[in-house]
Short mmCIF file of C-alpha atoms in Angstrom, two decimals:
data_model
loop_
_atom_site.label_atom_id
_atom_site.label_comp_id
_atom_site.label_asym_id
_atom_site.label_seq_id
_atom_site.Cartn_x
_atom_site.Cartn_y
_atom_site.Cartn_z
CA MET G 178 25.97 17.59 -16.67
CA GLY G 179 27.11 14.29 -18.17
CA ARG G 180 25.09 12.05 -20.47
CA ARG G 181 24.33 9.49 -17.78
CA SER G 182 23.20 12.22 -15.38
CA ARG G 183 20.83 13.53 -18.04
CA GLY G 184 19.46 10.02 -18.43
CA VAL G 185 18.83 9.68 -14.68
CA ASN G 186 17.11 13.09 -14.64
CA HIS G 187 14.93 12.01 -17.55
CA ALA G 188 13.98 8.84 -15.64
CA ALA G 189 13.16 10.92 -12.56
CA GLN G 190 10.90 13.12 -14.68
CA MET G 191 9.12 10.08 -16.10
CA SER G 192 8.70 8.71 -12.57
CA ARG G 193 7.04 11.93 -11.44
CA GLU G 194 4.67 11.79 -14.40
CA ALA G 195 3.78 8.20 -13.50
CA GLY G 196 2.62 9.45 -10.09
CA GLY G 197 2.74 7.69 -6.76
CA SER G 198 4.09 8.72 -3.37
CA LYS G 199 7.37 10.56 -3.02
CA ASP G 200 8.95 7.44 -1.54
CA SER G 201 7.90 5.42 -4.59
CA GLN G 202 9.26 8.04 -6.97
CA LYS G 203 12.54 8.14 -5.08
CA ARG G 204 12.91 4.36 -5.20
CA ARG G 205 12.23 4.30 -8.94
CA ARG G 206 14.89 6.93 -9.54
CA LEU G 207 17.45 5.03 -7.44
CA HIS G 208 16.66 1.75 -9.21
CA TRP G 209 17.02 3.39 -12.62
CA SER G 210 20.28 5.00 -11.52
CA GLU G 211 21.68 1.54 -10.71
CA PHE G 212 20.49 0.22 -14.08
CA SER G 213 22.07 3.20 -15.84
CA ARG G 214 25.35 2.61 -14.02
CA PHE G 215 25.28 -1.05 -15.08
CA ALA G 216 24.58 -0.10 -18.71
CA ALA G 217 27.54 2.30 -18.66
CA ARG G 218 29.81 -0.48 -17.36
CA ILE G 219 28.93 -2.65 -20.37
CA GLY G 220 29.55 0.25 -22.77
CA HIS G 221 26.12 1.87 -23.22
CA THR G 222 25.53 5.30 -21.70
CA LEU G 223 21.80 6.02 -21.52
CA GLU G 224 20.98 9.68 -22.10
CA THR G 225 17.22 9.05 -22.22
CA VAL G 226 14.91 6.31 -21.00
CA ASN G 227 14.03 5.36 -24.60
CA GLU G 228 17.61 4.26 -25.28
CA ALA G 229 17.27 1.21 -22.99
CA GLU G 230 16.83 -2.08 -24.85
CA ASP G 231 15.38 -5.45 -23.91
CA TRP G 232 18.69 -7.28 -23.71
CA MET G 233 20.12 -4.63 -21.36
CA LEU G 234 17.25 -5.21 -18.92
CA GLU G 235 17.67 -8.97 -19.10
CA PHE G 236 21.41 -8.69 -18.48
CA PHE G 237 20.73 -6.34 -15.55
CA VAL G 238 18.29 -8.85 -14.02
CA TRP G 239 20.87 -11.64 -14.22
CA PHE G 240 23.48 -9.29 -12.75
CA LEU G 241 21.22 -8.72 -9.73
CA VAL G 242 20.49 -12.44 -9.43
CA ALA G 243 24.24 -13.15 -9.43
CA GLY G 244 24.54 -10.73 -6.52
CA ALA G 245 22.14 -12.94 -4.49
CA MET G 246 19.32 -10.38 -4.51
CA LYS G 247 16.14 -11.71 -2.92
CA PRO G 248 13.17 -12.40 -5.24
CA GLY G 249 11.01 -9.71 -3.62
CA THR G 250 13.65 -7.01 -3.99
CA LEU G 251 14.34 -8.09 -7.55
CA ALA G 252 10.63 -7.79 -8.37
CA ASN G 253 10.64 -4.24 -6.98
CA TYR G 254 13.55 -3.30 -9.26
CA ARG G 255 11.81 -4.69 -12.31
CA ALA G 256 8.56 -2.94 -11.40
CA SER G 257 10.37 0.42 -11.05
CA LEU G 258 12.00 0.09 -14.46
CA SER G 259 8.71 -1.02 -16.01
CA VAL G 260 6.81 2.00 -14.63
CA ILE G 261 9.42 4.46 -15.87
CA GLN G 262 9.54 2.91 -19.34
CA GLY G 263 5.77 2.63 -19.51
CA THR G 264 5.53 6.41 -19.16
CA THR G 265 7.55 6.78 -22.38
CA GLY G 266 5.40 4.27 -24.23
CA GLN G 267 7.79 1.33 -23.92
CA ASP G 268 6.74 -2.10 -22.68
CA MET G 269 9.71 -4.22 -21.74
CA SER G 270 8.04 -6.14 -18.92
CA ARG G 271 7.73 -9.21 -21.16
CA SER G 272 11.49 -9.47 -21.51
CA THR G 273 12.01 -9.81 -17.74
CA ARG G 274 9.12 -12.05 -16.68
CA SER G 275 9.96 -14.41 -13.86
CA ARG G 276 8.38 -17.34 -15.66
CA ASP G 277 10.26 -16.75 -18.93
CA LEU G 278 13.59 -16.27 -17.16
CA GLN G 279 12.85 -19.16 -14.75
CA LEU G 280 13.45 -16.92 -11.74
CA GLU G 281 12.44 -17.80 -8.22
CA ARG G 282 9.15 -16.17 -7.34
CA ARG G 283 8.74 -14.21 -4.13
CA ASP G 284 6.77 -15.65 -1.24
CA ARG G 285 3.96 -13.17 -0.56
CA ARG G 286 2.61 -15.03 2.48
CA GLY G 287 4.85 -13.24 4.93
CA ARG G 288 4.83 -13.96 8.64
CA HIS G 289 2.11 -11.69 10.01
CA ARG G 290 -1.09 -12.99 11.56
CA ALA G 291 -4.26 -11.60 13.05
CA ARG G 292 -4.26 -10.75 16.76
CA THR G 293 -6.65 -12.33 19.22
CA GLN G 294 -8.89 -10.04 21.23
CA GLN G 295 -6.77 -10.60 24.33
CA GLU G 296 -3.58 -9.77 22.45
CA PHE G 297 -5.20 -6.58 21.18
CA ASN G 298 -6.33 -5.57 24.68
CA ASP G 299 -2.83 -6.21 26.08
CA LEU G 300 -1.34 -4.11 23.27
CA LEU G 301 -3.66 -1.19 24.06
CA ALA G 302 -2.77 -1.36 27.75
CA ALA G 303 0.96 -1.34 27.00
CA ALA G 304 0.56 1.52 24.53
CA GLN G 305 -1.43 3.58 27.04
CA ALA G 306 1.39 3.28 29.55
CA LEU G 307 3.98 4.21 26.93
CA ASP G 308 2.44 6.96 24.76
CA ALA G 309 -1.23 7.94 24.56
CA SER G 310 -0.90 9.16 20.98
CA VAL G 311 0.08 5.68 19.80
CA VAL G 312 -3.13 4.23 21.25
CA HIS G 313 -5.22 6.18 18.74
CA VAL G 314 -3.10 5.04 15.80
CA ILE G 315 -3.36 1.41 16.88
CA ARG G 316 -7.13 1.52 17.31
CA LEU G 317 -7.67 3.16 13.91
CA MET G 318 -5.41 0.64 12.19
CA ARG G 319 -7.26 -2.26 13.77
CA TRP G 320 -10.88 -1.15 13.23
CA LEU G 321 -10.42 0.36 9.75
CA GLY G 322 -7.63 -1.80 8.32
CA LEU G 323 -5.37 1.20 7.77
CA ARG G 324 -1.70 1.10 6.89
CA MET G 325 0.63 2.82 9.34
CA ARG G 326 1.11 5.86 7.10
CA GLU G 327 -2.64 6.18 6.51
CA ALA G 328 -3.38 6.11 10.23
CA LEU G 329 -0.59 8.60 10.92
CA MET G 330 -1.98 11.12 8.42
CA CYS G 331 -5.74 10.66 8.90
CA GLY G 332 -6.23 13.43 11.49
CA LYS G 333 -7.92 15.84 9.08
CA SER G 334 -10.29 13.11 7.86
CA LEU G 335 -11.63 12.11 11.28
CA GLU G 336 -14.53 14.57 11.33
CA THR G 337 -15.64 13.44 7.88
CA TRP G 338 -15.50 9.80 8.94
CA ARG G 339 -17.48 10.49 12.10
CA ASP G 340 -20.21 12.33 10.17
CA LEU G 341 -20.46 9.56 7.56
CA ILE G 342 -20.88 6.88 10.22
CA LEU G 343 -23.53 8.90 12.05
CA GLN G 344 -25.39 9.23 8.73
CA GLY G 345 -25.31 5.46 8.31
CA ASP G 346 -22.61 5.34 5.63
CA LEU G 347 -19.97 2.77 6.55
CA ARG G 348 -17.75 3.35 3.51
CA LEU G 349 -15.05 5.83 4.52
CA PRO G 350 -12.68 7.56 2.04
CA ILE G 351 -8.92 7.23 2.64
CA GLU G 352 -7.42 10.28 0.98
CA ARG G 353 -4.23 10.96 2.96
CA GLY G 354 -1.26 8.64 3.08
CA ALA G 355 -2.72 6.08 0.68
CA LYS G 356 -0.16 3.84 -1.00
CA ASN G 357 1.08 5.25 -4.32
CA ALA G 358 -1.29 8.19 -3.74
CA ARG G 359 -4.29 6.04 -4.77
CA PRO G 360 -7.35 7.17 -2.79
CA ARG G 361 -9.52 4.29 -1.63
CA ARG G 362 -12.51 3.56 0.56
CA THR G 363 -12.38 1.26 3.54
CA GLU G 364 -15.46 -0.11 5.28
CA VAL G 365 -16.49 -0.12 8.91
CA LEU G 366 -17.29 -3.61 10.18
CA ALA G 367 -21.02 -3.74 10.85
CA ASP G 368 -20.48 -5.70 14.06
CA HIS G 369 -18.00 -3.14 15.40
CA VAL G 370 -19.53 0.23 14.52
CA ASP G 371 -19.57 1.38 18.16
CA GLU G 372 -15.89 0.51 18.72
CA THR G 373 -14.91 2.24 15.48
CA LEU G 374 -16.89 5.38 16.25
CA GLU G 375 -15.43 5.50 19.75
CA ALA G 376 -11.89 5.22 18.35
CA ILE G 377 -12.55 8.02 15.84
CA ASN G 378 -14.07 10.34 18.45
CA ALA G 379 -11.19 9.74 20.88
CA ALA G 380 -8.58 10.38 18.18
CA LEU G 381 -10.39 13.53 17.06
CA ALA G 382 -10.57 14.91 20.61
CA TYR G 383 -6.85 14.20 21.06
CA CYS G 384 -5.54 15.80 17.87
CA ARG G 385 -7.98 18.69 17.42
CA ASP G 386 -5.70 21.06 19.38
CA ARG G 387 -2.54 19.55 17.87
CA ASP G 388 -3.10 20.69 14.29
CA PHE G 389 -4.79 17.31 13.68
CA GLU G 390 -1.52 15.41 14.07
CA LEU G 391 -1.88 12.19 16.05
CA VAL G 392 1.88 11.70 16.48
CA SER G 393 4.51 14.44 16.46
CA GLY G 394 8.25 13.84 16.17
CA CYS G 395 11.23 15.82 17.39
CA HIS G 396 10.99 17.94 14.24
CA SER G 397 7.98 19.09 12.26
CA GLY G 398 6.95 17.01 9.30
CA LEU G 399 5.86 13.52 8.42
CA LYS G 400 9.32 11.93 8.38
CA SER G 401 10.00 12.79 12.02
CA ALA G 402 6.53 11.68 13.13
CA LYS G 403 6.91 8.38 11.28
CA SER G 404 10.28 7.75 12.93
CA ARG G 405 8.81 8.32 16.38
CA LEU G 406 5.87 6.03 15.67
CA LYS G 407 8.18 3.24 14.47
CA LEU G 408 10.26 3.67 17.62
CA ARG G 409 7.16 3.35 19.79
CA PHE G 410 6.08 0.23 17.90
CA ASP G 411 9.49 -1.34 18.59
CA GLN G 412 9.25 -0.44 22.27
CA LEU G 413 5.83 -2.04 22.78
CA PRO G 414 7.03 -4.44 21.17
CA MET G 415 5.31 -4.89 17.81
CA ARG G 416 7.65 -7.10 15.84
CA ARG G 417 7.71 -10.13 13.58
CA GLU G 418 4.33 -11.86 13.28
CA LEU G 419 2.70 -9.26 15.56
CA ALA G 420 4.18 -6.17 13.91
CA SER G 421 1.94 -3.22 13.07
CA HIS G 422 0.72 -4.94 9.88
CA SER G 423 -0.91 -7.61 12.05
CA LEU G 424 -3.64 -5.04 12.81
CA ARG G 425 -4.62 -5.02 9.14
CA PHE G 426 -4.64 -8.81 9.22
CA THR G 427 -7.04 -8.68 12.18
CA TYR G 428 -9.37 -6.38 10.25
CA ALA G 429 -9.16 -8.63 7.18
CA VAL G 430 -10.00 -11.80 9.11
CA ASP G 431 -12.97 -10.13 10.82
CA PHE G 432 -14.20 -8.78 7.47
CA ALA G 433 -13.93 -12.18 5.76
CA ASN G 434 -15.57 -14.07 8.65
CA ALA G 435 -18.49 -11.62 8.73
CA ALA G 436 -18.94 -11.93 4.97
CA LEU G 437 -18.88 -15.72 4.95
CA ASP G 438 -21.32 -15.83 7.88
CA ARG G 439 -23.74 -13.72 5.83
CA GLY G 440 -23.53 -16.10 2.90
CA VAL G 441 -21.51 -13.91 0.53
CA PRO G 442 -19.87 -16.04 -2.21
CA PRO G 443 -16.17 -16.68 -1.41
CA VAL G 444 -14.84 -15.01 -4.56
CA ASP G 445 -16.93 -11.91 -3.84
CA VAL G 446 -15.58 -11.87 -0.27
CA LEU G 447 -12.01 -11.83 -1.53
CA THR G 448 -12.79 -9.22 -4.19
CA GLN G 449 -14.42 -6.87 -1.68
CA LEU G 450 -11.70 -7.38 0.92
CA SER G 451 -8.98 -6.66 -1.64
CA ASP G 452 -10.75 -3.43 -2.53
CA ARG G 453 -11.21 -2.38 1.12
CA LEU G 454 -7.54 -2.99 1.92
CA GLY G 455 -6.44 -0.81 -0.99
CA HIS G 456 -5.12 -3.56 -3.27
CA GLY G 457 -7.89 -3.14 -5.82
CA PRO G 458 -10.37 -5.85 -6.81
CA SER G 459 -7.83 -7.85 -8.86
CA ARG G 460 -5.57 -9.21 -6.09
CA VAL G 461 -7.93 -11.93 -4.91
CA LYS G 462 -5.34 -14.72 -5.04
CA MET G 463 -2.90 -12.77 -2.88
CA ILE G 464 -5.69 -11.87 -0.42
CA LEU G 465 -6.60 -15.54 -0.03
CA GLU G 466 -3.02 -16.75 0.43
CA VAL G 467 -1.84 -13.90 2.66
CA TYR G 468 -4.55 -12.08 4.62
CA CYS G 469 -6.95 -15.03 4.84
CA ARG G 470 -4.33 -17.70 5.42
CA GLN G 471 -5.52 -18.31 9.00
CA ILE G 472 -9.09 -18.98 7.86
CA ARG G 473 -8.21 -20.74 4.61
CA HIS G 474 -10.33 -23.70 5.77
CA ARG G 475 -13.46 -21.56 5.40
CA PHE G 476 -12.92 -21.21 1.66
CA PRO G 477 -13.33 -24.03 -0.89
CA GLU G 478 -10.22 -26.12 -1.36
CA LYS G 479 -10.41 -25.57 -5.10
CA ILE G 480 -11.62 -22.04 -5.79
CA GLN G 481 -11.77 -20.47 -9.22
CA LEU G 482 -9.29 -17.58 -9.07
CA PRO G 483 -8.13 -16.69 -12.60
CA SER G 484 -4.54 -15.48 -12.71
CA ASP G 485 -5.42 -12.84 -15.30
CA PHE G 486 -8.35 -11.47 -13.30
CA VAL G 487 -9.40 -8.05 -14.69
CA PRO G 488 -11.34 -5.59 -12.51
CA ARG G 489 -14.88 -5.29 -13.83
CA GLN G 490 -16.64 -1.99 -14.38
CA ARG G 491 -18.77 -0.67 -11.55
CA THR G 492 -22.44 0.14 -12.07
CA ARG G 493 -25.10 1.67 -9.91
CA ASN G 494 -26.77 -1.70 -9.31
CA LEU G 495 -26.59 -2.80 -5.71
CA GLN G 496 -25.76 -6.04 -3.97
CA ARG G 497 -25.09 -6.96 -0.39
CA SER G 498 -21.56 -6.17 0.76
CA ALA G 499 -19.49 -8.30 3.11
CA THR G 500 -20.65 -6.38 6.16
CA GLY G 501 -24.31 -6.34 5.21
CA ARG G 502 -24.26 -2.88 3.56
CA PRO G 503 -25.35 -2.17 -0.03
CA ASP G 504 -22.34 -2.13 -2.28
CA ASP G 505 -21.66 -1.28 -5.89
CA GLN G 506 -22.09 -4.38 -8.01
CA LEU G 507 -19.24 -5.43 -10.24
CA GLN G 508 -20.31 -6.58 -13.65
CA GLY G 509 -19.14 -6.77 -17.23
CA ASP G 510 -16.45 -8.79 -18.93
CA GLY G 511 -13.66 -6.44 -17.96
CA ALA G 512 -12.09 -3.16 -18.84
CA ALA G 513 -8.58 -2.05 -19.47
CA PRO G 514 -6.95 -0.39 -16.48
CA ARG G 515 -7.11 3.38 -16.60
CA ARG G 516 -3.79 5.04 -17.29
CA ARG G 517 -2.68 7.42 -14.61
CA GLY G 518 -2.42 10.95 -15.86
CA ARG G 519 0.25 13.44 -15.05
CA VAL G 520 0.32 14.41 -11.42
CA HIS G 521 0.65 18.08 -10.61
CA GLY G 522 1.67 19.22 -7.18
CA ARG G 523 4.00 21.42 -5.21
CA ARG G 524 7.60 20.43 -5.29
CA VAL G 525 9.97 20.68 -2.38
CA LYS G 526 12.96 22.78 -3.30
CA ILE G 527 16.37 21.39 -2.40
CA ASN G 528 19.53 23.45 -2.12
CA HIS G 529 23.03 22.26 -2.88
CA GLY G 530 23.48 21.04 0.68
CA GLY G 531 20.59 18.61 0.24
CA LYS G 532 18.34 20.34 2.79
CA GLN G 533 14.71 21.11 2.11
CA THR G 534 13.98 24.82 1.95
CA LYS G 535 10.21 24.42 1.83
CA HIS G 536 8.23 22.51 4.40
CA LYS G 537 4.97 20.89 3.49
CA PRO G 538 3.13 19.76 6.65
CA TYR G 539 1.35 16.46 6.53
#
């Protein structure tokens, strides 16, 4: 094994220790591999992650910019390198800040929007005629604000969700398929408890005899099921502003409208919504500009949203949540983010042909 290959393997090991989904770990490794190849071209072969220096990262960023890489993709590259180096105790994020390098910032607003009730009903009718399994995924995404992967993998959580709702608890844990393997809790909209419970019961009845898999592909496993679901979304069609992510936008708009109608302070609305969507309580500015763009007029024109917002510690004190339920109050001046520990889990063995020899069902 050559020196550069050892460096890429070391980066892959650091990525695994940093945690996250397998897709995230794979992307980090590929991004580091490109950086390592670039460093070798300028005469520096990296055998370990620690051998990377600030100026190499800055040169690599300008190399990507010269190749007309889009700001969003460039930000993903820098984030991957930062996570890998952070695992070794390095902090080189300051050397590649967009503001310091005068780079174009990505536009996070996107092109999705919330669906109207009629558009949602038409989508359900089209999905029913195409594939009944897709109907359950769509309804769960809309009423719980789930990502596509979360809805695809939630079959084994449906009974727990049903029991919690029947007990009066509207905060539901999302433990399977969460982005970067970060478990979160969504919240059932108080005005749509019946619709949500009906969607959960229907999905549970459908997948109970199918090993709790809502969608099954041509082959066993998550990858095949995800490919089939994406194909069905394209056939409906669910594209552009009304792609599958528009269902999360619909949930977000309903959540925010319900909160504002109940008199919840605007900043608290954005903080709670960010937490329910799985972005954490610190992404309030992005939530306002992206998910609440259609109802921006309901928020103050000048709203105090500090750019260095730090999630505050939770206590057992209670306040009213956006949907009228008691919620954990956020208080305190702030706390440093908790460092993710080493993640232990089963690995999928790969032979020399690149095929998986162990199958881990989703």
